[in-house]
Tab-separated table of N, CA and C in Angstrom:
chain	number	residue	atom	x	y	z
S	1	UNK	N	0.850	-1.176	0.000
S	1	UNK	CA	0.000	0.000	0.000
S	1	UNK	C	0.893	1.235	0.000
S	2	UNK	N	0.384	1.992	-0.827
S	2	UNK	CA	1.535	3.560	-0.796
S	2	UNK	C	0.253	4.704	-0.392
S	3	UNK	N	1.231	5.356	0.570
S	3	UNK	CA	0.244	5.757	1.267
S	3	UNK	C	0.500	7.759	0.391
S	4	UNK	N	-0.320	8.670	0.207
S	4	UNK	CA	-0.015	10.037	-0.125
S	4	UNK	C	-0.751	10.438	0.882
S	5	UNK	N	0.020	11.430	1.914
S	5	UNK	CA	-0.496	11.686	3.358
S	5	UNK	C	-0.648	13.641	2.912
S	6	UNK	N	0.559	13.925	2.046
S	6	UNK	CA	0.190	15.386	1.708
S	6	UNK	C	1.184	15.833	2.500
S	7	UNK	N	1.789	15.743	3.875
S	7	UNK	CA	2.559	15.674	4.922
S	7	UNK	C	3.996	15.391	4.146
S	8	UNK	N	5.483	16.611	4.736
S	8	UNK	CA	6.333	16.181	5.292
S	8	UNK	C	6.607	15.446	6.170
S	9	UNK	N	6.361	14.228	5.778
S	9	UNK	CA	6.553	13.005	7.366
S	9	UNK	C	7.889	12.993	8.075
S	10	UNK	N	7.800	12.981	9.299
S	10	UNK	CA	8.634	12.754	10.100
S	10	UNK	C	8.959	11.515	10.596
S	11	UNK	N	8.046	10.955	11.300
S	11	UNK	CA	8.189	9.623	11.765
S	11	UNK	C	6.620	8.843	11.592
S	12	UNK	N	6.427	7.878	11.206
S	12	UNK	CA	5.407	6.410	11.413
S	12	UNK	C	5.850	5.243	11.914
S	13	UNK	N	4.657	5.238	12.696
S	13	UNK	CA	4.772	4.056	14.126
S	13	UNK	C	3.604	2.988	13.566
S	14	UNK	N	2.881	2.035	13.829
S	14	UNK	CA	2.235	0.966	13.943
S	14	UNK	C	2.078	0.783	15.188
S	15	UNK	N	0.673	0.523	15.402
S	15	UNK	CA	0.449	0.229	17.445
S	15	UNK	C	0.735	-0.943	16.916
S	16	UNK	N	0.901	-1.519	18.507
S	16	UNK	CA	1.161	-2.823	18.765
S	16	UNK	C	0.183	-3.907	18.010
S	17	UNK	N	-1.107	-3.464	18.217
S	17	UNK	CA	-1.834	-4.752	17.684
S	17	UNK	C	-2.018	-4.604	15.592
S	18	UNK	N	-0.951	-3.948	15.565
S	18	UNK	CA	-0.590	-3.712	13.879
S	18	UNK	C	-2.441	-3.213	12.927
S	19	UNK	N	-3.214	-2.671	13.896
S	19	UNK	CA	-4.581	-2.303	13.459
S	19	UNK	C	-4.459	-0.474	13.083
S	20	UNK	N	-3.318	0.357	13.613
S	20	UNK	CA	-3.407	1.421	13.272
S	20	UNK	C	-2.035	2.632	13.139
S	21	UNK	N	-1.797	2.739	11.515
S	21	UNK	CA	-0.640	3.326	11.493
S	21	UNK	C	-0.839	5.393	11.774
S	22	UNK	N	0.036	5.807	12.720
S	22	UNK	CA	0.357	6.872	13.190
S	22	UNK	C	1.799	7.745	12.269
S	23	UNK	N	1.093	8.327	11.525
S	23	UNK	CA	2.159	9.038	10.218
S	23	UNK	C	2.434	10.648	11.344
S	24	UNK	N	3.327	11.396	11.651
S	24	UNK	CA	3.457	12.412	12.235
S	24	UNK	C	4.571	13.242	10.864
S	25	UNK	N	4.388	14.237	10.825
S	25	UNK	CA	4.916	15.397	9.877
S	25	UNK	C	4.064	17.048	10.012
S	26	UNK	N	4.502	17.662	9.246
S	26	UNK	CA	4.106	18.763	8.895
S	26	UNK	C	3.382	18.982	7.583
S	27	UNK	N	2.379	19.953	7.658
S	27	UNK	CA	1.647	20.274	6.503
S	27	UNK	C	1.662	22.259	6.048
S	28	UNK	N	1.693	22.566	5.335
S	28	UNK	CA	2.045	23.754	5.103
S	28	UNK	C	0.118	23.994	4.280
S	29	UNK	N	-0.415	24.529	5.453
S	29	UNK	CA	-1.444	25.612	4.630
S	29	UNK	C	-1.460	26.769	4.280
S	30	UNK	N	-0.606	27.926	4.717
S	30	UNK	CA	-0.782	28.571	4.495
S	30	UNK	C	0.722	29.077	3.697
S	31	UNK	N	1.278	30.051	3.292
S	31	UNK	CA	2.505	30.393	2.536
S	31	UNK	C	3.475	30.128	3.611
S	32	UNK	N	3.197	30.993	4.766
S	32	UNK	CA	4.311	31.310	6.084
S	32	UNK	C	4.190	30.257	6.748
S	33	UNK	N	2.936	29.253	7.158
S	33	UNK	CA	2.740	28.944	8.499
S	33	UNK	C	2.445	27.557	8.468
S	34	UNK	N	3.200	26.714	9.180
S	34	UNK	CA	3.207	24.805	8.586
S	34	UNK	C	2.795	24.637	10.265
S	35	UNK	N	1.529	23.615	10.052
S	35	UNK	CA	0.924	23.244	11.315
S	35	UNK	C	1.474	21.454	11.362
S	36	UNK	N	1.594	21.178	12.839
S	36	UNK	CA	2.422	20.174	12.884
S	36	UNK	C	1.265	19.073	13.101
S	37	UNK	N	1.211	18.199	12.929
S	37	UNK	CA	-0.095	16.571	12.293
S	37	UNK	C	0.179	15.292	12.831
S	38	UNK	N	-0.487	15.041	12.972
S	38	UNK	CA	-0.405	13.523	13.057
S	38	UNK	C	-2.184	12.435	12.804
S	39	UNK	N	-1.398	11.690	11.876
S	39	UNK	CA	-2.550	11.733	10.607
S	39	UNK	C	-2.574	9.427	10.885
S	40	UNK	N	-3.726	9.153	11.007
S	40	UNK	CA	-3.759	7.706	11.476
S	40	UNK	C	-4.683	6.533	10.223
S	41	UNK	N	-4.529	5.756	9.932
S	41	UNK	CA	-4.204	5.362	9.063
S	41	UNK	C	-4.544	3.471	9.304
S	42	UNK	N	-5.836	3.040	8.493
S	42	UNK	CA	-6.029	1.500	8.941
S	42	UNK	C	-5.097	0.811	7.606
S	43	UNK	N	-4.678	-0.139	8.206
S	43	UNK	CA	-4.147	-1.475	7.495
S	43	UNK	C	-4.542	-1.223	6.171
S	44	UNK	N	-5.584	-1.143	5.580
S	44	UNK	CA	-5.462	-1.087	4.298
S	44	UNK	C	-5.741	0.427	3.682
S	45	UNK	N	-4.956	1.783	4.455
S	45	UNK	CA	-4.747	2.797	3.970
S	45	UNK	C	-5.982	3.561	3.680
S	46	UNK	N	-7.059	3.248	4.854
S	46	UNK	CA	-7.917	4.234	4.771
S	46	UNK	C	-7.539	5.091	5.659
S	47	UNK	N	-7.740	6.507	5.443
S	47	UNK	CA	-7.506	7.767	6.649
S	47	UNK	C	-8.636	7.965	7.486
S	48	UNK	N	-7.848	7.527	8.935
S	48	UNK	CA	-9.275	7.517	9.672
S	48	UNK	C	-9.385	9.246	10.572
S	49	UNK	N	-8.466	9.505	11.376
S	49	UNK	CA	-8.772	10.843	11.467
S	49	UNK	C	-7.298	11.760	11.628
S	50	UNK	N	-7.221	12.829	11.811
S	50	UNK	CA	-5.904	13.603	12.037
S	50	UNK	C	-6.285	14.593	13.368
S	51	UNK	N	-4.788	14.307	13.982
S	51	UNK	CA	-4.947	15.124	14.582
S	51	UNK	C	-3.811	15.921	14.777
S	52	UNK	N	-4.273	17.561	15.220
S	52	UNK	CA	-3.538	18.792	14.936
S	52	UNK	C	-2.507	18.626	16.515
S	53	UNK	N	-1.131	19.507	15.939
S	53	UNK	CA	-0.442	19.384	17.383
S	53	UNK	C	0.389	20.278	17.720
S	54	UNK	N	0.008	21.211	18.934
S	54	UNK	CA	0.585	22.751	19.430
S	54	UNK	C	2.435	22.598	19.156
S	55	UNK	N	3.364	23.623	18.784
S	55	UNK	CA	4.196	23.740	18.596
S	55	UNK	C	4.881	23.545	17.568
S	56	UNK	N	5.702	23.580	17.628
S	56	UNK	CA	6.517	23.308	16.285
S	56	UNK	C	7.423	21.814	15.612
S	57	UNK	N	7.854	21.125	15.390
S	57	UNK	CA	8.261	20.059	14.754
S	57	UNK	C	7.981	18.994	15.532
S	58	UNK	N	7.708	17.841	15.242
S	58	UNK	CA	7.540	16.421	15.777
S	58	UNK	C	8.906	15.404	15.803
S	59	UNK	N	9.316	15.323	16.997
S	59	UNK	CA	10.941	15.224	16.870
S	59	UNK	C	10.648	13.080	17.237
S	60	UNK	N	9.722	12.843	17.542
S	60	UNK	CA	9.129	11.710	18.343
S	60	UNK	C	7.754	11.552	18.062
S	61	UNK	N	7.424	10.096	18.297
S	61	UNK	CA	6.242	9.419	18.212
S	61	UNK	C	6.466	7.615	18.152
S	62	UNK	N	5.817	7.822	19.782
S	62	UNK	CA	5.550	6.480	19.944
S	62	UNK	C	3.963	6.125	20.322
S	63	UNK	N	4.003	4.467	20.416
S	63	UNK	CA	2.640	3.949	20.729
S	63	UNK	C	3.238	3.295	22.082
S	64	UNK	N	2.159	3.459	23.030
S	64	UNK	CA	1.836	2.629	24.230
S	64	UNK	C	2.049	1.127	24.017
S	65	UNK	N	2.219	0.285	24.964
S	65	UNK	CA	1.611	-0.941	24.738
S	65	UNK	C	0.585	-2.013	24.669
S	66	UNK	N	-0.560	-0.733	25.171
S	66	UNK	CA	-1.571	-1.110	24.574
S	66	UNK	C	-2.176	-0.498	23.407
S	67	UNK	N	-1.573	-0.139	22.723
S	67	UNK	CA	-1.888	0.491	21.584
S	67	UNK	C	-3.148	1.406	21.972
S	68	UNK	N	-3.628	2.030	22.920
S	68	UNK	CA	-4.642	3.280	22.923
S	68	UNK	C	-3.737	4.391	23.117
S	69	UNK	N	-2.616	4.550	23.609
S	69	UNK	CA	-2.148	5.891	24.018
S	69	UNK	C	-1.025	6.024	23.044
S	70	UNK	N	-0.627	7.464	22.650
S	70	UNK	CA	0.536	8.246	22.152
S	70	UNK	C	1.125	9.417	22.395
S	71	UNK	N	2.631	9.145	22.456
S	71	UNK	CA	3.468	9.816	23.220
S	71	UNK	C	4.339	10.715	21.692
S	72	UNK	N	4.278	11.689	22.248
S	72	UNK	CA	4.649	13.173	20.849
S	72	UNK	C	5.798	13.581	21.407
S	73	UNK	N	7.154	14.170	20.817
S	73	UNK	CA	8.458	14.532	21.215
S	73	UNK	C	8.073	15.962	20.249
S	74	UNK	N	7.773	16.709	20.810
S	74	UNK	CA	7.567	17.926	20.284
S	74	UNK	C	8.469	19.375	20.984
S	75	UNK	N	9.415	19.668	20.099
S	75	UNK	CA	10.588	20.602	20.300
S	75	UNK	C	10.911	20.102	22.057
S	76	UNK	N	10.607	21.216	23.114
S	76	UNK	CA	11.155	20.040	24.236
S	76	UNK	C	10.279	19.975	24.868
S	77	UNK	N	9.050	19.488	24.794
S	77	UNK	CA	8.059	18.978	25.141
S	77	UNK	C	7.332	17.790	25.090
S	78	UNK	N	6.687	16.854	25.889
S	78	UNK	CA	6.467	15.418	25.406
S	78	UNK	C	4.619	15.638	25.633
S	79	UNK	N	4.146	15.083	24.620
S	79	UNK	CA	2.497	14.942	25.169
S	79	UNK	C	1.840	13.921	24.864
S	80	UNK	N	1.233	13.807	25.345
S	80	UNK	CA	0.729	12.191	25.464
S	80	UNK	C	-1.158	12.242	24.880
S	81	UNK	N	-1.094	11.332	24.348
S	81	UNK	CA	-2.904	11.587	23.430
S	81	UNK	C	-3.471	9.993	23.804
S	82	UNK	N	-4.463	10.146	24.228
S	82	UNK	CA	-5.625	8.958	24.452
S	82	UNK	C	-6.271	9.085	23.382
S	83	UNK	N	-6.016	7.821	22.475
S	83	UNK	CA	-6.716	7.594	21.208
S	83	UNK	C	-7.920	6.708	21.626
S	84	UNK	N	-9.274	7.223	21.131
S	84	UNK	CA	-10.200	6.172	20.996
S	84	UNK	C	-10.721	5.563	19.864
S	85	UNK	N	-10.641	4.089	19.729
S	85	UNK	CA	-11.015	3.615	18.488
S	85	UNK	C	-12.498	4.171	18.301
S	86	UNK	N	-12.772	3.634	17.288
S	86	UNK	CA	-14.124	4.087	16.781
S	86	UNK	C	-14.746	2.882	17.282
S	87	UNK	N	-16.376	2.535	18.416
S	87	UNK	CA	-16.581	0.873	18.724
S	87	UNK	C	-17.862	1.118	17.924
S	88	UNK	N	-18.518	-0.269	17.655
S	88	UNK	CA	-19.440	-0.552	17.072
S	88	UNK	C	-20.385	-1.002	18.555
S	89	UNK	N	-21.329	-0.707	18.687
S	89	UNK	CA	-22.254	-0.599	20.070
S	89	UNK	C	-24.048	-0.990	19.265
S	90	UNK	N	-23.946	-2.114	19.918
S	90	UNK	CA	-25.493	-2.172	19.367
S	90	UNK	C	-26.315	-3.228	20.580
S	91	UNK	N	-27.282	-2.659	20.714
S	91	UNK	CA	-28.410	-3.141	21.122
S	91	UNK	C	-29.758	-4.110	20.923
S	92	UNK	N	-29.832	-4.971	21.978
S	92	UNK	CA	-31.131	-5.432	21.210
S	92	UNK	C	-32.163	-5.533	21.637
């Protein structure tokens, strides 16, 4: 699968249970001003959502070991994101 993210990528991770790839880079919208991303990604290269990230370059990116949490190396700052899958919930 070849993935076109649009993104200067920096780093891509795979969680542990190999169900969701984490692409981190930069995107330039405007002439001056490149907002820093991190853009997630199922097994067979559908884009599931992005998310935007305060500061400037993405120096790091890891996955937890349970694959819900991610850890960002952002200039000298570390932040950590609780990913929730998307669940299927039904009733009867």
């Amino acid at each position: 699968i070849i993935l076109r993210t649009g993104l200067k990528l920096g780093h891509c991770r795979w969680n542990s249970r190999g169900t969701v790839l984490a692409c981190a880079g930069t995107s330039r919208h405007t002439d001056k001003k490149e907002l820093s991303l991190v853009e997630f990604y199922s097994p067979y290269g559908i884009k599931l959502r992005t998310m935007k990230v305060p500061g400037g370059i993405i120096h790091g990116l890891t996955w937890e070991g349970g694959g819900l949490r991610l850890a960002l190396a952002v200039d000298s700052f570390i932040y950590f994101a609780n990913i929730r899958p998307d669940c299927q919930w039904g009733l009867f």
